[in-house]
């Protein structure tokens, strides 16, 4: 009882001076003097609530104590934040400006005491305010469309989610490079185009800030384009094509749309060799079924990297909602006696219920590549990723059977790592 009474007294005592800080006279005091009677605690509490557009409201924070039990800096309280703006039911609601203890400043919309809506945030650096972010907020975090200005001069324009770059966006690097495309959890992941300051251009797939998957890279110095497969930011397999200046400018314009069309097209005119009469002529090298060999190498890379790529993506992007529901139902029904975990010895049996029939050695290799072989059992997330890997490999194998019905002659060249 005593503790509760002290807490209530503290709240009422703390709330009433806040009106004094706002510069407004205490209505409770004037009513008390006029009527000569004491207000009930309910009336006093309701009159202390902050609503509407008020003047600056200051908050304080209790100082820490030293080893002798005394408050540091000789004072029990220290200044915390300053807020000027609209309130509703004692919470910041509407438009307002907040100044934080660090000197940082936010000006914009508030909902239930949190930054929510449109607003701008400045940081205090060297005694001056620098604009850091302008855009949308949700539940106190940057979410939606916004522009972020980095201290080193870089800039990001695009979508945010939970304070992280997420969705479609454009990033301007300080060296002049520009990336436009997909972002996930603060990293370039998905489909995007990178224009380098030296004129080179990459358009294709990204994973965790690295070029990963199908992509094409244009080398401006040699006017050539490499179309192929990338692994861990390096080109692994593909073909080189000559490209004309007109085609290059078309590519530059197309990157503004962040297109992902990887079908190689030959140049409009053959390479001019009219001035090559005095050059040493070497016999032309040809490889039988070169396109098929390249495709086989690409398929091999897909199998090798399928686990890494699958493990890095959320399940919602690997499997449809209907597939996830089916997998979840089968998994839960089959693992009820195993406390929601599937023994690896039962893995092939459960896969058969999903009409997936991998060869024994294929399943063993997949489990090893996913580093599950040391586990006695796996959970639903791990099982769903096994399904995703096997389904992807099965689909690619089926497509490969129909890709090359004819033989073609051609030649390829391994690209260098020169951007």
mmCIF file of N, CA and C in Angstrom, residues 44-105:
data_model
loop_
_atom_site.group_PDB
_atom_site.id
_atom_site.type_symbol
_atom_site.label_atom_id
_atom_site.label_comp_id
_atom_site.label_asym_id
_atom_site.label_seq_id
_atom_site.Cartn_x
_atom_site.Cartn_y
_atom_site.Cartn_z
ATOM 1 N N UNK A 44 -7.293 15.772 -10.951
ATOM 2 C CA UNK A 44 -5.933 16.282 -11.084
ATOM 3 C C UNK A 44 -5.154 15.516 -12.143
ATOM 4 N N UNK A 45 -5.369 14.186 -12.153
ATOM 5 C CA UNK A 45 -4.660 13.364 -13.124
ATOM 6 C C UNK A 45 -5.113 13.674 -14.547
ATOM 7 N N UNK A 46 -6.434 13.865 -14.753
ATOM 8 C CA UNK A 46 -6.929 14.149 -16.103
ATOM 9 C C UNK A 46 -6.446 15.502 -16.593
ATOM 10 N N UNK A 47 -6.331 16.486 -15.675
ATOM 11 C CA UNK A 47 -5.860 17.803 -16.082
ATOM 12 C C UNK A 47 -4.362 17.823 -16.358
ATOM 13 N N UNK A 48 -3.661 16.814 -15.848
ATOM 14 C CA UNK A 48 -2.216 16.751 -16.081
ATOM 15 C C UNK A 48 -1.869 16.089 -17.406
ATOM 16 N N UNK A 49 -2.848 15.414 -18.036
ATOM 17 C CA UNK A 49 -2.573 14.735 -19.299
ATOM 18 C C UNK A 49 -2.283 15.738 -20.398
ATOM 19 N N UNK A 50 -1.342 15.332 -21.282
ATOM 20 C CA UNK A 50 -0.947 16.207 -22.389
ATOM 21 C C UNK A 50 -1.766 15.847 -23.621
ATOM 22 N N UNK A 51 -2.465 16.848 -24.175
ATOM 23 C CA UNK A 51 -3.251 16.672 -25.388
ATOM 24 C C UNK A 51 -3.173 17.955 -26.213
ATOM 25 N N UNK A 52 -3.215 17.780 -27.547
ATOM 26 C CA UNK A 52 -3.210 18.944 -28.418
ATOM 27 C C UNK A 52 -1.807 19.432 -28.718
ATOM 28 N N UNK A 53 -1.720 20.657 -29.199
ATOM 29 C CA UNK A 53 -0.438 21.242 -29.593
ATOM 30 C C UNK A 53 0.137 22.010 -28.416
ATOM 31 N N UNK A 54 1.208 21.477 -27.822
ATOM 32 C CA UNK A 54 1.788 22.087 -26.631
ATOM 33 C C UNK A 54 3.150 22.704 -26.937
ATOM 34 N N UNK A 55 3.609 23.503 -26.000
ATOM 35 C CA UNK A 55 4.948 24.057 -26.116
ATOM 36 C C UNK A 55 5.985 23.000 -25.768
ATOM 37 N N UNK A 56 7.242 23.392 -25.725
ATOM 38 C CA UNK A 56 8.309 22.429 -25.495
ATOM 39 C C UNK A 56 8.138 21.695 -24.170
ATOM 40 N N UNK A 57 8.222 20.379 -24.250
ATOM 41 C CA UNK A 57 8.143 19.528 -23.063
ATOM 42 C C UNK A 57 9.499 18.877 -22.864
ATOM 43 N N UNK A 58 10.087 19.053 -21.680
ATOM 44 C CA UNK A 58 11.400 18.512 -21.376
ATOM 45 C C UNK A 58 11.251 17.241 -20.551
ATOM 46 N N UNK A 59 12.077 16.264 -20.808
ATOM 47 C CA UNK A 59 12.134 15.070 -19.974
ATOM 48 C C UNK A 59 13.494 15.000 -19.309
ATOM 49 N N UNK A 60 13.544 14.351 -18.151
ATOM 50 C CA UNK A 60 14.801 14.218 -17.419
ATOM 51 C C UNK A 60 15.062 12.753 -17.135
ATOM 52 N N UNK A 61 16.308 12.453 -16.857
ATOM 53 C CA UNK A 61 16.720 11.082 -16.544
ATOM 54 C C UNK A 61 17.562 11.113 -15.272
ATOM 55 N N UNK A 62 17.405 10.099 -14.440
ATOM 56 C CA UNK A 62 18.137 10.058 -13.185
ATOM 57 C C UNK A 62 19.590 9.718 -13.428
ATOM 58 N N UNK A 63 20.488 10.467 -12.780
ATOM 59 C CA UNK A 63 21.916 10.202 -12.883
ATOM 60 C C UNK A 63 22.302 8.923 -12.154
ATOM 61 N N UNK A 64 23.379 8.321 -12.596
ATOM 62 C CA UNK A 64 23.910 7.152 -11.904
ATOM 63 C C UNK A 64 24.575 7.565 -10.599
ATOM 64 N N UNK A 65 24.742 6.587 -9.716
ATOM 65 C CA UNK A 65 25.402 6.854 -8.445
ATOM 66 C C UNK A 65 26.843 6.361 -8.483
ATOM 67 N N UNK A 66 27.696 7.035 -7.702
ATOM 68 C CA UNK A 66 29.087 6.612 -7.628
ATOM 69 C C UNK A 66 29.235 5.534 -6.555
ATOM 70 N N UNK A 67 30.499 5.161 -6.253
ATOM 71 C CA UNK A 67 30.743 4.070 -5.313
ATOM 72 C C UNK A 67 30.343 4.411 -3.881
ATOM 73 N N UNK A 68 30.151 5.714 -3.605
ATOM 74 C CA UNK A 68 29.767 6.130 -2.253
ATOM 75 C C UNK A 68 28.260 6.318 -2.135
ATOM 76 N N UNK A 69 27.540 6.048 -3.207
ATOM 77 C CA UNK A 69 26.087 6.189 -3.173
ATOM 78 C C UNK A 69 25.586 7.572 -3.493
ATOM 79 N N UNK A 70 26.503 8.464 -3.874
ATOM 80 C CA UNK A 70 26.095 9.826 -4.233
ATOM 81 C C UNK A 70 25.829 9.912 -5.732
ATOM 82 N N UNK A 71 24.913 10.795 -6.120
ATOM 83 C CA UNK A 71 24.622 10.977 -7.537
ATOM 84 C C UNK A 71 25.792 11.677 -8.229
ATOM 85 N N UNK A 72 26.128 11.182 -9.399
ATOM 86 C CA UNK A 72 27.216 11.774 -10.164
ATOM 87 C C UNK A 72 26.837 13.179 -10.618
ATOM 88 N N UNK A 73 27.861 14.026 -10.760
ATOM 89 C CA UNK A 73 27.685 15.427 -11.173
ATOM 90 C C UNK A 73 26.938 16.251 -10.130
ATOM 91 N N UNK A 74 26.752 15.658 -8.926
ATOM 92 C CA UNK A 74 26.147 16.415 -7.839
ATOM 93 C C UNK A 74 24.667 16.652 -7.971
ATOM 94 N N UNK A 75 24.016 16.013 -8.963
ATOM 95 C CA UNK A 75 22.589 16.241 -9.158
ATOM 96 C C UNK A 75 21.897 14.912 -9.409
ATOM 97 N N UNK A 76 20.685 14.799 -8.914
ATOM 98 C CA UNK A 76 19.947 13.560 -9.109
ATOM 99 C C UNK A 76 19.432 13.430 -10.543
ATOM 100 N N UNK A 77 19.106 14.551 -11.165
ATOM 101 C CA UNK A 77 18.497 14.513 -12.490
ATOM 102 C C UNK A 77 19.386 15.198 -13.520
ATOM 103 N N UNK A 78 19.240 14.775 -14.753
ATOM 104 C CA UNK A 78 19.924 15.414 -15.881
ATOM 105 C C UNK A 78 18.963 15.489 -17.067
ATOM 106 N N UNK A 79 19.192 16.466 -17.912
ATOM 107 C CA UNK A 79 18.324 16.652 -19.061
ATOM 108 C C UNK A 79 18.392 15.470 -20.028
ATOM 109 N N UNK A 80 17.254 15.146 -20.632
ATOM 110 C CA UNK A 80 17.204 14.002 -21.546
ATOM 111 C C UNK A 80 16.785 14.442 -22.950
ATOM 112 N N UNK A 81 15.515 14.662 -23.181
ATOM 113 C CA UNK A 81 15.038 15.044 -24.509
ATOM 114 C C UNK A 81 14.202 16.319 -24.427
ATOM 115 N N UNK A 82 14.008 16.928 -25.598
ATOM 116 C CA UNK A 82 13.119 18.078 -25.723
ATOM 117 C C UNK A 82 12.163 17.814 -26.883
ATOM 118 N N UNK A 83 10.878 17.950 -26.625
ATOM 119 C CA UNK A 83 9.885 17.720 -27.680
ATOM 120 C C UNK A 83 8.931 18.894 -27.756
ATOM 121 N N UNK A 84 8.705 19.341 -28.980
ATOM 122 C CA UNK A 84 7.738 20.417 -29.208
ATOM 123 C C UNK A 84 6.812 19.971 -30.335
ATOM 124 N N UNK A 85 5.515 19.857 -30.021
ATOM 125 C CA UNK A 85 4.594 19.414 -31.048
ATOM 126 C C UNK A 85 3.277 18.953 -30.474
ATOM 127 N N UNK A 86 2.624 18.064 -31.185
ATOM 128 C CA UNK A 86 1.278 17.634 -30.836
ATOM 129 C C UNK A 86 1.297 16.383 -29.959
ATOM 130 N N UNK A 87 0.280 16.294 -29.101
ATOM 131 C CA UNK A 87 0.140 15.176 -28.175
ATOM 132 C C UNK A 87 -1.282 14.630 -28.225
ATOM 133 N N UNK A 88 -1.421 13.391 -27.814
ATOM 134 C CA UNK A 88 -2.733 12.804 -27.618
ATOM 135 C C UNK A 88 -2.617 11.718 -26.557
ATOM 136 N N UNK A 89 -3.379 11.894 -25.483
ATOM 137 C CA UNK A 89 -3.353 10.928 -24.376
ATOM 138 C C UNK A 89 -1.944 10.681 -23.859
ATOM 139 N N UNK A 90 -1.228 11.749 -23.634
ATOM 140 C CA UNK A 90 0.124 11.704 -23.058
ATOM 141 C C UNK A 90 1.158 11.070 -23.980
ATOM 142 N N UNK A 91 0.846 10.918 -25.252
ATOM 143 C CA UNK A 91 1.818 10.376 -26.210
ATOM 144 C C UNK A 91 1.989 11.346 -27.368
ATOM 145 N N UNK A 92 3.210 11.371 -27.896
ATOM 146 C CA UNK A 92 3.469 12.221 -29.059
ATOM 147 C C UNK A 92 2.627 11.703 -30.234
ATOM 148 N N UNK A 93 1.781 12.539 -30.779
ATOM 149 C CA UNK A 93 0.850 12.130 -31.825
ATOM 150 C C UNK A 93 0.599 13.319 -32.750
ATOM 151 N N UNK A 94 0.941 13.146 -34.025
ATOM 152 C CA UNK A 94 0.794 14.242 -34.977
ATOM 153 C C UNK A 94 2.149 14.718 -35.455
ATOM 154 N N UNK A 95 2.313 16.026 -35.585
ATOM 155 C CA UNK A 95 3.590 16.574 -36.049
ATOM 156 C C UNK A 95 4.357 17.158 -34.872
ATOM 157 N N UNK A 96 5.658 16.871 -34.848
ATOM 158 C CA UNK A 96 6.469 17.404 -33.770
ATOM 159 C C UNK A 96 7.946 17.301 -34.037
ATOM 160 N N UNK A 97 8.715 18.011 -33.205
ATOM 161 C CA UNK A 97 10.170 18.033 -33.321
ATOM 162 C C UNK A 97 10.791 17.530 -32.023
ATOM 163 N N UNK A 98 11.676 16.576 -32.143
ATOM 164 C CA UNK A 98 12.354 15.997 -30.977
ATOM 165 C C UNK A 98 13.855 16.269 -31.075
ATOM 166 N N UNK A 99 14.420 16.758 -29.973
ATOM 167 C CA UNK A 99 15.867 16.940 -29.867
ATOM 168 C C UNK A 99 16.374 15.942 -28.828
ATOM 169 N N UNK A 100 17.302 15.081 -29.236
ATOM 170 C CA UNK A 100 17.799 14.004 -28.382
ATOM 171 C C UNK A 100 19.010 14.467 -27.568
ATOM 172 N N UNK A 101 19.377 13.736 -26.505
ATOM 173 C CA UNK A 101 20.525 14.137 -25.675
ATOM 174 C C UNK A 101 21.811 14.307 -26.480
ATOM 175 N N UNK A 102 21.983 13.525 -27.553
ATOM 176 C CA UNK A 102 23.191 13.631 -28.377
ATOM 177 C C UNK A 102 23.217 14.888 -29.231
ATOM 178 N N UNK A 103 22.066 15.569 -29.302
ATOM 179 C CA UNK A 103 21.963 16.723 -30.178
ATOM 180 C C UNK A 103 21.298 16.406 -31.508
ATOM 181 N N UNK A 104 21.098 15.095 -31.780
ATOM 182 C CA UNK A 104 20.388 14.706 -32.999
ATOM 183 C C UNK A 104 18.971 15.257 -32.956
ATOM 184 N N UNK A 105 18.396 15.417 -34.141
ATOM 185 C CA UNK A 105 17.087 16.075 -34.233
ATOM 186 C C UNK A 105 16.192 15.332 -35.221
#
